[in-house]
């Protein structure tokens, strides 16, 4: 067997192991919380030695960060959320309302994967400095994403008169929040589709030129 083939096989095996660890950790974090989950449990569930988990991730906080990152984009490809094809469609869509609808359709998919994990992080943040830092990172990343949408809409000259990019970003950041998503889909029993339709109309009403 040639060396490139061996290298490709080892790379594929390592990626598969990493993915199995991430999925096992996700299941445990959601099932029993962050504090109760140990690296030994993650390793056992993934069918690997705990040293393998340390090799790939170093510590539990890094495992959670990777779980969050993979859940946000939906796969383990090394392509950031804002470099994905769906964002290009938002940029290229000439109708601002359709652009907002594309964004919120993707937000629904993202929150379906990541909102329960954000609850885990939020609940652990009060007692765990690593989780407090992770929560802050998640919030900062979410703001950057929603400011990107505000900038795209401003470039289309679609913002309400007098509304700055910064103010539009604040409005979108608040309305399209995981807290609201979890409140209406969890506490009030809304479907994710109902949330999507409602928040799409609300963002258009508050941000876009009438």
Short mmCIF file of C-alpha atoms in Angstrom, two decimals:
data_model
loop_
_atom_site.label_atom_id
_atom_site.label_comp_id
_atom_site.label_asym_id
_atom_site.label_seq_id
_atom_site.Cartn_x
_atom_site.Cartn_y
_atom_site.Cartn_z
CA UNK A 1 0.00 0.00 0.00
CA UNK A 2 1.39 3.41 -0.97
CA UNK A 3 2.18 6.02 1.66
CA UNK A 4 -0.50 8.52 0.47
CA UNK A 5 -3.16 5.82 0.75
CA UNK A 6 -1.99 4.93 4.26
CA UNK A 7 -1.99 8.60 5.22
CA UNK A 8 -5.49 9.14 3.84
CA UNK A 9 -6.75 6.08 5.68
CA UNK A 10 -5.20 7.23 8.97
CA UNK A 11 -6.69 10.69 8.47
CA UNK A 12 -10.13 9.23 7.81
CA UNK A 13 -9.88 6.99 10.85
CA UNK A 14 -8.82 9.89 13.07
CA UNK A 15 -11.70 12.01 11.80
CA UNK A 16 -14.16 9.18 12.41
CA UNK A 17 -12.85 8.73 15.96
CA UNK A 18 -13.08 12.45 16.62
CA UNK A 19 -16.66 12.55 15.29
CA UNK A 20 -17.64 9.58 17.47
CA UNK A 21 -16.22 11.30 20.56
CA UNK A 22 -18.06 14.53 19.74
CA UNK A 23 -21.40 12.76 19.23
CA UNK A 24 -20.95 10.74 22.43
CA UNK A 25 -20.15 13.88 24.38
CA UNK A 26 -23.18 15.66 22.92
CA UNK A 27 -25.47 12.86 24.06
CA UNK A 28 -24.01 12.87 27.56
CA UNK A 29 -24.04 16.66 27.96
CA UNK A 30 -27.70 16.77 26.92
CA UNK A 31 -28.64 13.75 28.99
CA UNK A 32 -26.98 14.55 32.30
CA UNK A 33 -25.48 18.03 32.06
CA UNK A 34 -21.93 19.31 31.81
CA UNK A 35 -20.84 18.95 35.44
CA UNK A 36 -21.94 15.32 35.74
CA UNK A 37 -20.21 14.25 32.52
CA UNK A 38 -16.63 13.00 32.72
CA UNK A 39 -14.05 12.30 30.04
CA UNK A 40 -14.07 8.65 31.15
CA UNK A 41 -17.79 8.46 30.41
CA UNK A 42 -17.31 10.09 27.02
CA UNK A 43 -14.54 7.66 26.16
CA UNK A 44 -16.61 4.67 27.26
CA UNK A 45 -19.60 5.76 25.20
CA UNK A 46 -17.40 6.44 22.15
CA UNK A 47 -15.64 3.11 22.50
CA UNK A 48 -12.16 4.60 22.84
CA UNK A 49 -9.53 4.89 25.54
CA UNK A 50 -9.73 8.03 27.67
CA UNK A 51 -6.19 8.86 26.50
CA UNK A 52 -7.63 9.15 22.98
CA UNK A 53 -10.07 11.80 24.19
CA UNK A 54 -7.21 13.69 25.84
CA UNK A 55 -5.17 13.41 22.63
CA UNK A 56 -7.90 14.97 20.49
CA UNK A 57 -9.31 17.53 22.93
CA UNK A 58 -7.08 17.96 26.04
CA UNK A 59 -9.96 18.67 28.45
CA UNK A 60 -13.73 18.64 28.88
CA UNK A 61 -14.18 22.33 28.10
CA UNK A 62 -12.55 21.83 24.70
CA UNK A 63 -14.80 18.85 24.05
CA UNK A 64 -17.85 21.02 24.68
CA UNK A 65 -16.51 23.78 22.43
CA UNK A 66 -16.07 21.28 19.60
CA UNK A 67 -19.55 19.87 20.23
CA UNK A 68 -20.94 23.41 19.96
CA UNK A 69 -19.00 24.19 16.79
CA UNK A 70 -20.05 20.97 15.02
CA UNK A 71 -23.66 21.40 16.12
CA UNK A 72 -23.72 24.98 14.84
CA UNK A 73 -22.73 24.09 11.29
CA UNK A 74 -24.19 20.58 11.18
CA UNK A 75 -21.02 18.70 10.25
CA UNK A 76 -17.31 18.49 11.04
CA UNK A 77 -16.03 20.06 7.83
CA UNK A 78 -13.51 22.85 8.63
CA UNK A 79 -15.73 25.58 7.14
CA UNK A 80 -16.99 28.35 9.48
CA UNK A 81 -20.72 29.05 9.69
CA UNK A 82 -20.43 32.40 7.91
CA UNK A 83 -18.47 30.85 5.03
CA UNK A 84 -21.23 28.40 4.17
CA UNK A 85 -23.19 28.47 0.87
CA UNK A 86 -26.41 29.62 2.57
CA UNK A 87 -24.82 32.97 3.44
CA UNK A 88 -23.85 33.52 -0.17
CA UNK A 89 -27.53 33.05 -1.05
CA UNK A 90 -28.46 35.69 1.52
CA UNK A 91 -25.95 38.13 0.01
CA UNK A 92 -27.04 37.46 -3.56
CA UNK A 93 -30.81 37.55 -2.94
CA UNK A 94 -32.09 40.91 -4.31
CA UNK A 95 -35.29 40.91 -2.23
CA UNK A 96 -34.42 41.91 1.38
CA UNK A 97 -37.42 40.06 2.81
CA UNK A 98 -36.47 36.89 1.02
CA UNK A 99 -32.90 37.37 2.29
CA UNK A 100 -34.21 37.57 5.86
CA UNK A 101 -36.32 34.47 5.24
CA UNK A 102 -33.27 32.53 4.03
CA UNK A 103 -31.35 33.60 7.13
CA UNK A 104 -34.16 32.56 9.48
CA UNK A 105 -34.65 29.24 7.72
CA UNK A 106 -31.00 28.51 8.44
CA UNK A 107 -31.34 29.84 12.00
CA UNK A 108 -34.14 27.37 12.60
CA UNK A 109 -31.86 24.51 11.53
CA UNK A 110 -28.99 25.82 13.68
CA UNK A 111 -31.14 26.29 16.79
CA UNK A 112 -32.67 22.87 16.34
CA UNK A 113 -29.17 21.46 16.79
CA UNK A 114 -27.56 23.91 19.20
CA UNK A 115 -30.22 25.52 21.42
CA UNK A 116 -30.45 22.56 23.85
CA UNK A 117 -26.66 22.67 24.21
CA UNK A 118 -26.77 26.39 24.92
CA UNK A 119 -29.09 25.60 27.81
CA UNK A 120 -26.43 23.22 29.17
CA UNK A 121 -23.77 25.93 28.90
CA UNK A 122 -26.01 28.60 30.44
CA UNK A 123 -26.99 26.38 33.37
CA UNK A 124 -23.35 25.55 34.11
CA UNK A 125 -21.99 29.07 33.62
CA UNK A 126 -22.84 30.27 37.13
CA UNK A 127 -20.61 27.71 38.83
CA UNK A 128 -17.97 26.94 36.20
CA UNK A 129 -15.57 29.61 34.87
CA UNK A 130 -14.93 27.58 31.71
CA UNK A 131 -18.64 27.49 30.97
CA UNK A 132 -19.02 31.19 31.73
CA UNK A 133 -16.28 31.86 29.18
CA UNK A 134 -17.95 29.52 26.67
CA UNK A 135 -21.28 31.30 27.11
CA UNK A 136 -19.60 34.64 26.45
CA UNK A 137 -17.92 33.26 23.33
CA UNK A 138 -21.24 31.91 22.07
CA UNK A 139 -22.95 35.24 22.65
CA UNK A 140 -20.15 37.16 20.94
CA UNK A 141 -20.22 34.82 17.95
CA UNK A 142 -23.97 35.17 17.68
CA UNK A 143 -23.71 38.96 17.72
CA UNK A 144 -21.07 38.91 14.97
CA UNK A 145 -23.35 36.72 12.87
CA UNK A 146 -26.36 38.98 13.32
CA UNK A 147 -24.34 42.10 12.66
CA UNK A 148 -23.32 40.44 9.41
CA UNK A 149 -26.99 40.18 8.46
CA UNK A 150 -27.52 43.84 9.37
CA UNK A 151 -24.57 44.83 7.18
CA UNK A 152 -25.92 42.76 4.28
CA UNK A 153 -29.32 44.45 4.57
CA UNK A 154 -27.68 47.88 4.80
CA UNK A 155 -25.72 47.13 1.62
CA UNK A 156 -29.06 46.37 -0.06
CA UNK A 157 -30.27 49.80 1.22
CA UNK A 158 -33.11 47.98 2.94
CA UNK A 159 -32.89 49.21 6.55
CA UNK A 160 -35.65 51.37 7.99
CA UNK A 161 -34.95 55.12 7.73
CA UNK A 162 -32.73 56.25 10.58
CA UNK A 163 -31.79 52.73 11.60
CA UNK A 164 -28.04 52.22 11.83
CA UNK A 165 -26.28 48.92 11.28
CA UNK A 166 -25.43 48.79 14.99
CA UNK A 167 -29.05 49.30 16.05
CA UNK A 168 -30.29 46.80 13.48
CA UNK A 169 -27.75 44.28 14.75
CA UNK A 170 -28.96 44.79 18.33
CA UNK A 171 -32.58 44.22 17.28
CA UNK A 172 -31.81 41.07 15.31
CA UNK A 173 -29.52 39.77 18.07
CA UNK A 174 -32.35 40.15 20.57
CA UNK A 175 -35.21 38.81 18.46
CA UNK A 176 -33.33 35.86 16.98
CA UNK A 177 -32.04 34.63 20.31
CA UNK A 178 -31.83 31.04 21.55
CA UNK A 179 -33.53 32.16 24.75
CA UNK A 180 -36.66 33.19 22.82
CA UNK A 181 -36.46 30.07 20.67
CA UNK A 182 -36.32 27.82 23.75
CA UNK A 183 -39.05 29.79 25.50
CA UNK A 184 -41.62 29.45 22.74
CA UNK A 185 -40.69 25.97 21.49
CA UNK A 186 -40.04 24.50 24.94
CA UNK A 187 -42.23 26.34 27.42
CA UNK A 188 -45.09 27.27 25.10
CA UNK A 189 -45.04 24.26 22.81
CA UNK A 190 -44.60 26.07 19.49
CA UNK A 191 -43.24 24.14 16.54
CA UNK A 192 -39.90 25.26 15.13
CA UNK A 193 -41.75 26.21 11.92
CA UNK A 194 -44.10 28.51 13.83
CA UNK A 195 -41.14 30.18 15.52
CA UNK A 196 -39.46 30.64 12.16
CA UNK A 197 -42.50 32.25 10.55
CA UNK A 198 -43.13 34.52 13.52
CA UNK A 199 -39.58 35.75 13.96
CA UNK A 200 -39.09 36.21 10.20
CA UNK A 201 -42.10 38.54 10.10
CA UNK A 202 -40.97 40.30 13.27
CA UNK A 203 -37.43 40.97 12.01
CA UNK A 204 -38.78 42.27 8.71
CA UNK A 205 -41.22 44.53 10.55
CA UNK A 206 -38.62 45.98 12.94
CA UNK A 207 -35.58 46.25 10.66
CA UNK A 208 -36.62 46.59 7.03
CA UNK A 209 -37.88 49.64 5.23
CA UNK A 210 -41.68 49.49 4.98
#
